[in-house]
Amino acid sequence: MGRVFMIDLDGNKYACKHCETHLALAEDIVSKSFHCRHGKAYLFDKVVNVTSGEEEERMMMTGMHTVVDIFCVGCGSIVGWKYEAAHEKSQKYKVGKYILERFQVLGPDGSNYSISHDTQMVGSDADEM
């Protein structure tokens, strides 16, 4: 196996909560109004230091999407997903963008988002743009 080269980000960044590998800059957030099974999720234009899983069709609250899960290159934890395709015309803006699940990352101030006990455990991807 080769050596993994990680990108260090400068500025207000989000990082993996398990190993603190840099993942994204706050300035690259498209929306903070997304939700996943575990609570809040943020839509980003770009992320770094992730690898992608297998492509799959996933039914979300906003319709059917083709997605790949994304994993931290530092520790292998799943941190969110990337939209590869959207089947609904109104959802095409998501294609090529990334979701970071807030409970899996540290915020720019080092804060950790904890899972609410009343979080809905079905569906994901609820957004209000």
Tab-separated table of N, CA and C in Angstrom:
chain	number	residue	atom	x	y	z
A	1	MET	N	0.832	-1.179	0.000
A	1	MET	CA	0.000	0.000	0.000
A	1	MET	C	0.877	1.243	0.000
A	2	GLY	N	0.381	2.275	-0.645
A	2	GLY	CA	1.109	3.534	-0.695
A	2	GLY	C	0.841	4.386	0.522
A	3	ARG	N	1.578	5.425	0.606
A	3	ARG	CA	1.439	6.367	1.712
A	3	ARG	C	0.275	7.321	1.431
A	4	VAL	N	-0.522	7.597	2.454
A	4	VAL	CA	-1.659	8.501	2.309
A	4	VAL	C	-1.182	9.926	2.570
A	5	PHE	N	-1.412	10.809	1.598
A	5	PHE	CA	-1.082	12.212	1.774
A	5	PHE	C	-2.354	12.961	2.107
A	6	MET	N	-2.336	13.650	3.230
A	6	MET	CA	-3.518	14.390	3.658
A	6	MET	C	-3.313	15.874	3.420
A	7	ILE	N	-4.413	16.542	3.133
A	7	ILE	CA	-4.407	17.979	2.911
A	7	ILE	C	-4.748	18.675	4.224
A	8	ASP	N	-3.911	19.627	4.627
A	8	ASP	CA	-4.190	20.453	5.801
A	8	ASP	C	-4.887	21.720	5.322
A	9	LEU	N	-5.992	22.042	5.962
A	9	LEU	CA	-6.761	23.225	5.594
A	9	LEU	C	-6.465	24.366	6.555
A	10	ASP	N	-6.446	25.588	6.030
A	10	ASP	CA	-6.282	26.784	6.857
A	10	ASP	C	-7.618	27.487	6.944
A	11	GLY	N	-7.942	27.993	8.125
A	11	GLY	CA	-9.191	28.724	8.305
A	11	GLY	C	-10.165	27.945	9.164
A	12	ASN	N	-11.439	28.325	9.096
A	12	ASN	CA	-12.490	27.651	9.859
A	12	ASN	C	-12.812	26.331	9.186
A	13	LYS	N	-12.414	25.244	9.827
A	13	LYS	CA	-12.534	23.932	9.193
A	13	LYS	C	-13.347	22.965	10.029
A	14	TYR	N	-13.899	21.987	9.328
A	14	TYR	CA	-14.561	20.851	9.946
A	14	TYR	C	-13.594	19.681	9.859
A	15	ALA	N	-13.560	18.864	10.915
A	15	ALA	CA	-12.611	17.760	10.987
A	15	ALA	C	-13.315	16.506	11.486
A	16	CYS	N	-12.740	15.355	11.195
A	16	CYS	CA	-13.253	14.083	11.686
A	16	CYS	C	-13.215	14.090	13.218
A	17	LYS	N	-14.310	13.708	13.858
A	17	LYS	CA	-14.333	13.726	15.326
A	17	LYS	C	-13.493	12.616	15.937
A	18	HIS	N	-13.156	11.607	15.149
A	18	HIS	CA	-12.396	10.477	15.674
A	18	HIS	C	-10.889	10.706	15.632
A	19	CYS	N	-10.407	11.341	14.553
A	19	CYS	CA	-8.957	11.479	14.396
A	19	CYS	C	-8.513	12.913	14.069
A	20	GLU	N	-9.472	13.824	13.964
A	20	GLU	CA	-9.216	15.248	13.705
A	20	GLU	C	-8.589	15.536	12.342
A	21	THR	N	-8.744	14.608	11.400
A	21	THR	CA	-8.314	14.866	10.021
A	21	THR	C	-9.198	15.959	9.435
A	22	HIS	N	-8.588	16.938	8.780
A	22	HIS	CA	-9.346	18.029	8.170
A	22	HIS	C	-10.221	17.498	7.042
A	23	LEU	N	-11.487	17.994	6.989
A	23	LEU	CA	-12.419	17.525	5.965
A	23	LEU	C	-12.945	18.631	5.056
A	24	ALA	N	-13.245	19.789	5.610
A	24	ALA	CA	-13.859	20.841	4.783
A	24	ALA	C	-13.735	22.196	5.475
A	25	LEU	N	-13.860	23.243	4.664
A	25	LEU	CA	-13.850	24.612	5.184
A	25	LEU	C	-15.280	25.122	5.344
A	26	ALA	N	-15.504	25.908	6.380
A	26	ALA	CA	-16.825	26.484	6.628
A	26	ALA	C	-17.303	27.307	5.432
A	27	GLU	N	-16.390	27.942	4.730
A	27	GLU	CA	-16.762	28.776	3.575
A	27	GLU	C	-17.301	27.958	2.402
A	28	ASP	N	-17.123	26.635	2.443
A	28	ASP	CA	-17.613	25.775	1.363
A	28	ASP	C	-18.984	25.166	1.655
A	29	ILE	N	-19.628	25.595	2.750
A	29	ILE	CA	-20.972	25.106	3.063
A	29	ILE	C	-21.974	25.732	2.103
A	30	VAL	N	-22.798	24.897	1.500
A	30	VAL	CA	-23.874	25.343	0.626
A	30	VAL	C	-25.155	25.504	1.446
A	31	SER	N	-25.392	24.573	2.382
A	31	SER	CA	-26.592	24.624	3.216
A	31	SER	C	-26.360	23.896	4.540
A	32	LYS	N	-26.930	24.454	5.616
A	32	LYS	CA	-26.918	23.806	6.929
A	32	LYS	C	-28.288	23.226	7.259
A	33	SER	N	-29.177	23.180	6.283
A	33	SER	CA	-30.561	22.767	6.507
A	33	SER	C	-30.847	21.327	6.105
A	34	PHE	N	-29.846	20.478	6.138
A	34	PHE	CA	-30.035	19.073	5.800
A	34	PHE	C	-30.101	18.252	7.081
A	35	HIS	N	-30.679	17.079	6.968
A	35	HIS	CA	-30.774	16.162	8.098
A	35	HIS	C	-30.439	14.758	7.640
A	36	CYS	N	-29.888	13.979	8.573
A	36	CYS	CA	-29.625	12.574	8.324
A	36	CYS	C	-30.291	11.785	9.441
A	37	ARG	N	-30.117	10.500	9.446
A	37	ARG	CA	-30.746	9.668	10.476
A	37	ARG	C	-30.347	10.073	11.885
A	38	HIS	N	-29.184	10.681	12.031
A	38	HIS	CA	-28.661	10.987	13.354
A	38	HIS	C	-28.758	12.462	13.731
A	39	GLY	N	-29.412	13.267	12.923
A	39	GLY	CA	-29.540	14.691	13.238
A	39	GLY	C	-29.128	15.581	12.080
A	40	LYS	N	-28.475	16.673	12.409
A	40	LYS	CA	-28.096	17.663	11.404
A	40	LYS	C	-27.023	17.152	10.453
A	41	ALA	N	-27.058	17.710	9.243
A	41	ALA	CA	-26.049	17.419	8.235
A	41	ALA	C	-25.866	18.674	7.394
A	42	TYR	N	-24.661	18.879	6.872
A	42	TYR	CA	-24.362	20.066	6.078
A	42	TYR	C	-23.985	19.659	4.659
A	43	LEU	N	-24.459	20.439	3.681
A	43	LEU	CA	-24.125	20.230	2.279
A	43	LEU	C	-22.924	21.101	1.940
A	44	PHE	N	-21.860	20.474	1.402
A	44	PHE	CA	-20.621	21.167	1.049
A	44	PHE	C	-20.364	21.080	-0.446
A	45	ASP	N	-19.742	22.130	-0.982
A	45	ASP	CA	-19.288	22.123	-2.376
A	45	ASP	C	-18.113	21.176	-2.559
A	46	LYS	N	-17.213	21.164	-1.574
A	46	LYS	CA	-16.047	20.287	-1.686
A	46	LYS	C	-15.589	19.841	-0.305
A	47	VAL	N	-15.015	18.654	-0.268
A	47	VAL	CA	-14.398	18.112	0.944
A	47	VAL	C	-13.064	17.505	0.537
A	48	VAL	N	-12.198	17.276	1.501
A	48	VAL	CA	-10.884	16.690	1.253
A	48	VAL	C	-10.675	15.527	2.211
A	49	ASN	N	-9.656	14.758	1.942
A	49	ASN	CA	-9.240	13.674	2.833
A	49	ASN	C	-10.326	12.627	3.059
A	50	VAL	N	-11.050	12.303	1.986
A	50	VAL	CA	-12.064	11.253	2.061
A	50	VAL	C	-11.863	10.271	0.912
A	51	THR	N	-12.339	9.050	1.126
A	51	THR	CA	-12.422	8.055	0.064
A	51	THR	C	-13.893	7.708	-0.120
A	52	SER	N	-14.213	7.187	-1.287
A	52	SER	CA	-15.606	6.880	-1.609
A	52	SER	C	-15.868	5.390	-1.583
A	53	GLY	N	-17.090	5.041	-1.165
A	53	GLY	CA	-17.530	3.650	-1.188
A	53	GLY	C	-18.194	3.323	-2.516
A	54	GLU	N	-18.983	2.291	-2.519
A	54	GLU	CA	-19.682	1.826	-3.713
A	54	GLU	C	-20.898	2.707	-3.999
A	55	GLU	N	-21.167	2.914	-5.274
A	55	GLU	CA	-22.339	3.666	-5.700
A	55	GLU	C	-23.597	2.858	-5.390
A	56	GLU	N	-24.638	3.554	-4.890
A	56	GLU	CA	-25.898	2.871	-4.625
A	56	GLU	C	-27.072	3.828	-4.788
A	57	GLU	N	-28.220	3.255	-5.082
A	57	GLU	CA	-29.457	4.027	-5.157
A	57	GLU	C	-30.008	4.109	-3.737
A	58	ARG	N	-30.376	5.313	-3.319
A	58	ARG	CA	-30.883	5.488	-1.960
A	58	ARG	C	-32.118	6.383	-1.997
A	59	MET	N	-33.203	5.889	-1.404
A	59	MET	CA	-34.421	6.689	-1.298
A	59	MET	C	-34.284	7.591	-0.081
A	60	MET	N	-34.392	8.890	-0.330
A	60	MET	CA	-34.294	9.873	0.734
A	60	MET	C	-35.596	10.666	0.784
A	61	MET	N	-35.706	11.522	1.748
A	61	MET	CA	-36.938	12.285	1.903
A	61	MET	C	-37.242	13.156	0.695
A	62	THR	N	-36.220	13.521	-0.059
A	62	THR	CA	-36.419	14.365	-1.240
A	62	THR	C	-36.418	13.562	-2.535
A	63	GLY	N	-36.510	12.242	-2.441
A	63	GLY	CA	-36.585	11.401	-3.631
A	63	GLY	C	-35.395	10.465	-3.767
A	64	MET	N	-35.362	9.766	-4.890
A	64	MET	CA	-34.303	8.796	-5.161
A	64	MET	C	-33.029	9.510	-5.621
A	65	HIS	N	-31.900	9.092	-5.042
A	65	HIS	CA	-30.600	9.645	-5.405
A	65	HIS	C	-29.600	8.513	-5.577
A	66	THR	N	-28.605	8.722	-6.426
A	66	THR	CA	-27.467	7.820	-6.516
A	66	THR	C	-26.366	8.460	-5.688
A	67	VAL	N	-25.851	7.741	-4.688
A	67	VAL	CA	-24.877	8.295	-3.755
A	67	VAL	C	-23.732	7.310	-3.533
A	68	VAL	N	-22.639	7.833	-2.988
A	68	VAL	CA	-21.554	7.007	-2.473
A	68	VAL	C	-21.251	7.502	-1.063
A	69	ASP	N	-21.089	6.581	-0.137
A	69	ASP	CA	-20.679	6.978	1.208
A	69	ASP	C	-19.245	7.465	1.142
A	70	ILE	N	-18.905	8.424	2.021
A	70	ILE	CA	-17.530	8.921	2.077
A	70	ILE	C	-16.940	8.611	3.449
A	71	PHE	N	-15.649	8.257	3.427
A	71	PHE	CA	-14.945	7.806	4.615
A	71	PHE	C	-13.700	8.660	4.844
A	72	CYS	N	-13.405	8.955	6.093
A	72	CYS	CA	-12.195	9.689	6.468
A	72	CYS	C	-10.969	8.847	6.101
A	73	VAL	N	-9.982	9.463	5.427
A	73	VAL	CA	-8.765	8.712	5.081
A	73	VAL	C	-7.875	8.489	6.300
A	74	GLY	N	-8.072	9.270	7.345
A	74	GLY	CA	-7.253	9.123	8.543
A	74	GLY	C	-7.598	7.898	9.362
A	75	CYS	N	-8.909	7.652	9.551
A	75	CYS	CA	-9.308	6.553	10.428
A	75	CYS	C	-10.322	5.597	9.806
A	76	GLY	N	-10.860	5.937	8.644
A	76	GLY	CA	-11.813	5.058	7.977
A	76	GLY	C	-13.253	5.214	8.410
A	77	SER	N	-13.541	6.149	9.305
A	77	SER	CA	-14.920	6.364	9.762
A	77	SER	C	-15.772	6.943	8.642
A	78	ILE	N	-17.028	6.507	8.577
A	78	ILE	CA	-17.946	7.102	7.618
A	78	ILE	C	-18.298	8.504	8.123
A	79	VAL	N	-18.184	9.491	7.256
A	79	VAL	CA	-18.447	10.876	7.667
A	79	VAL	C	-19.618	11.494	6.905
A	80	GLY	N	-20.125	10.811	5.888
A	80	GLY	CA	-21.251	11.335	5.125
A	80	GLY	C	-21.395	10.636	3.790
A	81	TRP	N	-21.852	11.392	2.782
A	81	TRP	CA	-22.010	10.832	1.448
A	81	TRP	C	-21.866	11.907	0.385
A	82	LYS	N	-21.690	11.460	-0.857
A	82	LYS	CA	-21.591	12.348	-2.010
A	82	LYS	C	-22.729	12.002	-2.963
A	83	TYR	N	-23.368	13.035	-3.502
A	83	TYR	CA	-24.421	12.838	-4.491
A	83	TYR	C	-23.803	12.624	-5.868
A	84	GLU	N	-24.082	11.495	-6.479
A	84	GLU	CA	-23.605	11.191	-7.823
A	84	GLU	C	-24.670	11.519	-8.865
A	85	ALA	N	-25.946	11.337	-8.504
A	85	ALA	CA	-27.053	11.644	-9.414
A	85	ALA	C	-28.320	11.868	-8.599
A	86	ALA	N	-29.217	12.671	-9.158
A	86	ALA	CA	-30.530	12.908	-8.554
A	86	ALA	C	-31.574	12.591	-9.612
A	87	HIS	N	-32.612	11.874	-9.235
A	87	HIS	CA	-33.630	11.458	-10.189
A	87	HIS	C	-34.709	12.523	-10.379
A	88	GLU	N	-34.891	13.397	-9.386
A	88	GLU	CA	-35.862	14.486	-9.478
A	88	GLU	C	-35.159	15.724	-10.022
A	89	LYS	N	-35.770	16.372	-10.988
A	89	LYS	CA	-35.172	17.555	-11.609
A	89	LYS	C	-34.846	18.643	-10.577
A	90	SER	N	-35.721	18.826	-9.600
A	90	SER	CA	-35.521	19.872	-8.589
A	90	SER	C	-34.346	19.587	-7.653
A	91	GLN	N	-33.826	18.374	-7.676
A	91	GLN	CA	-32.733	17.979	-6.782
A	91	GLN	C	-31.375	17.925	-7.476
A	92	LYS	N	-31.316	18.263	-8.753
A	92	LYS	CA	-30.075	18.173	-9.541
A	92	LYS	C	-28.953	19.062	-8.986
A	93	TYR	N	-29.295	20.118	-8.244
A	93	TYR	CA	-28.266	21.007	-7.687
A	93	TYR	C	-27.338	20.288	-6.709
A	94	LYS	N	-27.755	19.141	-6.189
A	94	LYS	CA	-26.952	18.387	-5.221
A	94	LYS	C	-25.849	17.553	-5.867
A	95	VAL	N	-25.991	17.259	-7.142
A	95	VAL	CA	-25.045	16.366	-7.819
A	95	VAL	C	-23.627	16.923	-7.747
A	96	GLY	N	-22.708	16.075	-7.314
A	96	GLY	CA	-21.306	16.470	-7.171
A	96	GLY	C	-20.984	17.115	-5.829
A	97	LYS	N	-21.987	17.291	-4.981
A	97	LYS	CA	-21.777	17.902	-3.666
A	97	LYS	C	-21.753	16.820	-2.588
A	98	TYR	N	-21.331	17.225	-1.417
A	98	TYR	CA	-21.090	16.298	-0.320
A	98	TYR	C	-21.930	16.643	0.901
A	99	ILE	N	-22.343	15.629	1.624
A	99	ILE	CA	-22.989	15.788	2.922
A	99	ILE	C	-21.999	15.328	3.980
A	100	LEU	N	-21.775	16.170	4.982
A	100	LEU	CA	-21.050	15.738	6.182
A	100	LEU	C	-22.075	15.662	7.302
A	101	GLU	N	-22.150	14.516	7.943
A	101	GLU	CA	-23.070	14.328	9.057
A	101	GLU	C	-22.464	15.011	10.278
A	102	ARG	N	-23.216	15.950	10.846
A	102	ARG	CA	-22.684	16.804	11.916
A	102	ARG	C	-22.216	16.000	13.133
A	103	PHE	N	-22.855	14.872	13.422
A	103	PHE	CA	-22.442	14.094	14.592
A	103	PHE	C	-21.119	13.371	14.370
A	104	GLN	N	-20.619	13.355	13.133
A	104	GLN	CA	-19.358	12.675	12.814
A	104	GLN	C	-18.176	13.629	12.713
A	105	VAL	N	-18.437	14.935	12.826
A	105	VAL	CA	-17.356	15.908	12.642
A	105	VAL	C	-17.271	16.887	13.799
A	106	LEU	N	-16.094	17.478	13.939
A	106	LEU	CA	-15.884	18.578	14.871
A	106	LEU	C	-16.103	19.872	14.109
A	107	GLY	N	-16.778	20.831	14.732
A	107	GLY	CA	-17.015	22.118	14.089
A	107	GLY	C	-15.762	22.967	14.084
A	108	PRO	N	-15.832	24.133	13.413
A	108	PRO	CA	-14.668	25.018	13.320
A	108	PRO	C	-14.117	25.447	14.680
A	109	ASP	N	-14.975	25.489	15.693
A	109	ASP	CA	-14.521	25.881	17.034
A	109	ASP	C	-14.126	24.670	17.869
A	110	GLY	N	-14.082	23.497	17.235
A	110	GLY	CA	-13.717	22.277	17.947
A	110	GLY	C	-14.901	21.602	18.619
A	111	SER	N	-16.104	22.166	18.440
A	111	SER	CA	-17.279	21.610	19.097
A	111	SER	C	-17.733	20.322	18.427
A	112	ASN	N	-18.332	19.479	19.239
A	112	ASN	CA	-18.859	18.203	18.762
A	112	ASN	C	-20.370	18.257	18.872
A	113	TYR	N	-21.078	17.820	17.859
A	113	TYR	CA	-22.530	17.787	17.849
A	113	TYR	C	-22.973	16.447	18.380
A	114	SER	N	-23.803	16.448	19.423
A	114	SER	CA	-24.269	15.167	19.936
A	114	SER	C	-25.640	14.842	19.375
A	115	ILE	N	-25.927	13.556	19.313
A	115	ILE	CA	-27.187	13.074	18.751
A	115	ILE	C	-28.300	13.319	19.748
A	116	SER	N	-29.386	13.888	19.268
A	116	SER	CA	-30.569	14.110	20.091
A	116	SER	C	-31.329	12.802	20.230
A	117	HIS	N	-31.889	12.553	21.407
A	117	HIS	CA	-32.648	11.323	21.614
A	117	HIS	C	-33.968	11.335	20.866
A	118	ASP	N	-34.490	12.522	20.530
A	118	ASP	CA	-35.742	12.555	19.780
A	118	ASP	C	-35.505	12.703	18.286
A	119	THR	N	-34.276	12.488	17.818
A	119	THR	CA	-33.988	12.549	16.393
A	119	THR	C	-34.739	11.447	15.682
A	120	GLN	N	-35.339	11.798	14.561
A	120	GLN	CA	-36.058	10.819	13.769
A	120	GLN	C	-35.057	9.842	13.165
A	121	MET	N	-35.305	8.567	13.288
A	121	MET	CA	-34.359	7.564	12.816
A	121	MET	C	-34.712	6.988	11.449
A	122	VAL	N	-35.660	7.597	10.755
A	122	VAL	CA	-35.994	7.118	9.415
A	122	VAL	C	-35.718	8.207	8.404
A	123	GLY	N	-35.347	7.805	7.208
A	123	GLY	CA	-35.093	8.763	6.132
A	123	GLY	C	-33.866	9.602	6.385
A	124	SER	N	-33.540	10.405	5.408
A	124	SER	CA	-32.439	11.339	5.526
A	124	SER	C	-32.569	12.343	4.410
A	125	ASP	N	-31.760	13.385	4.445
A	125	ASP	CA	-31.684	14.303	3.324
A	125	ASP	C	-32.785	15.346	3.318
A	126	ALA	N	-33.484	15.570	4.415
A	126	ALA	CA	-34.507	16.624	4.426
A	126	ALA	C	-33.799	17.962	4.312
A	127	ASP	N	-34.191	18.751	3.356
A	127	ASP	CA	-33.537	20.044	3.179
A	127	ASP	C	-34.551	21.123	2.889
A	128	GLU	N	-34.174	22.315	3.224
A	128	GLU	CA	-34.970	23.511	2.946
A	128	GLU	C	-34.019	24.525	2.366
A	129	MET	N	-34.057	24.735	1.080
A	129	MET	CA	-33.150	25.697	0.446
A	129	MET	C	-33.886	26.964	0.128
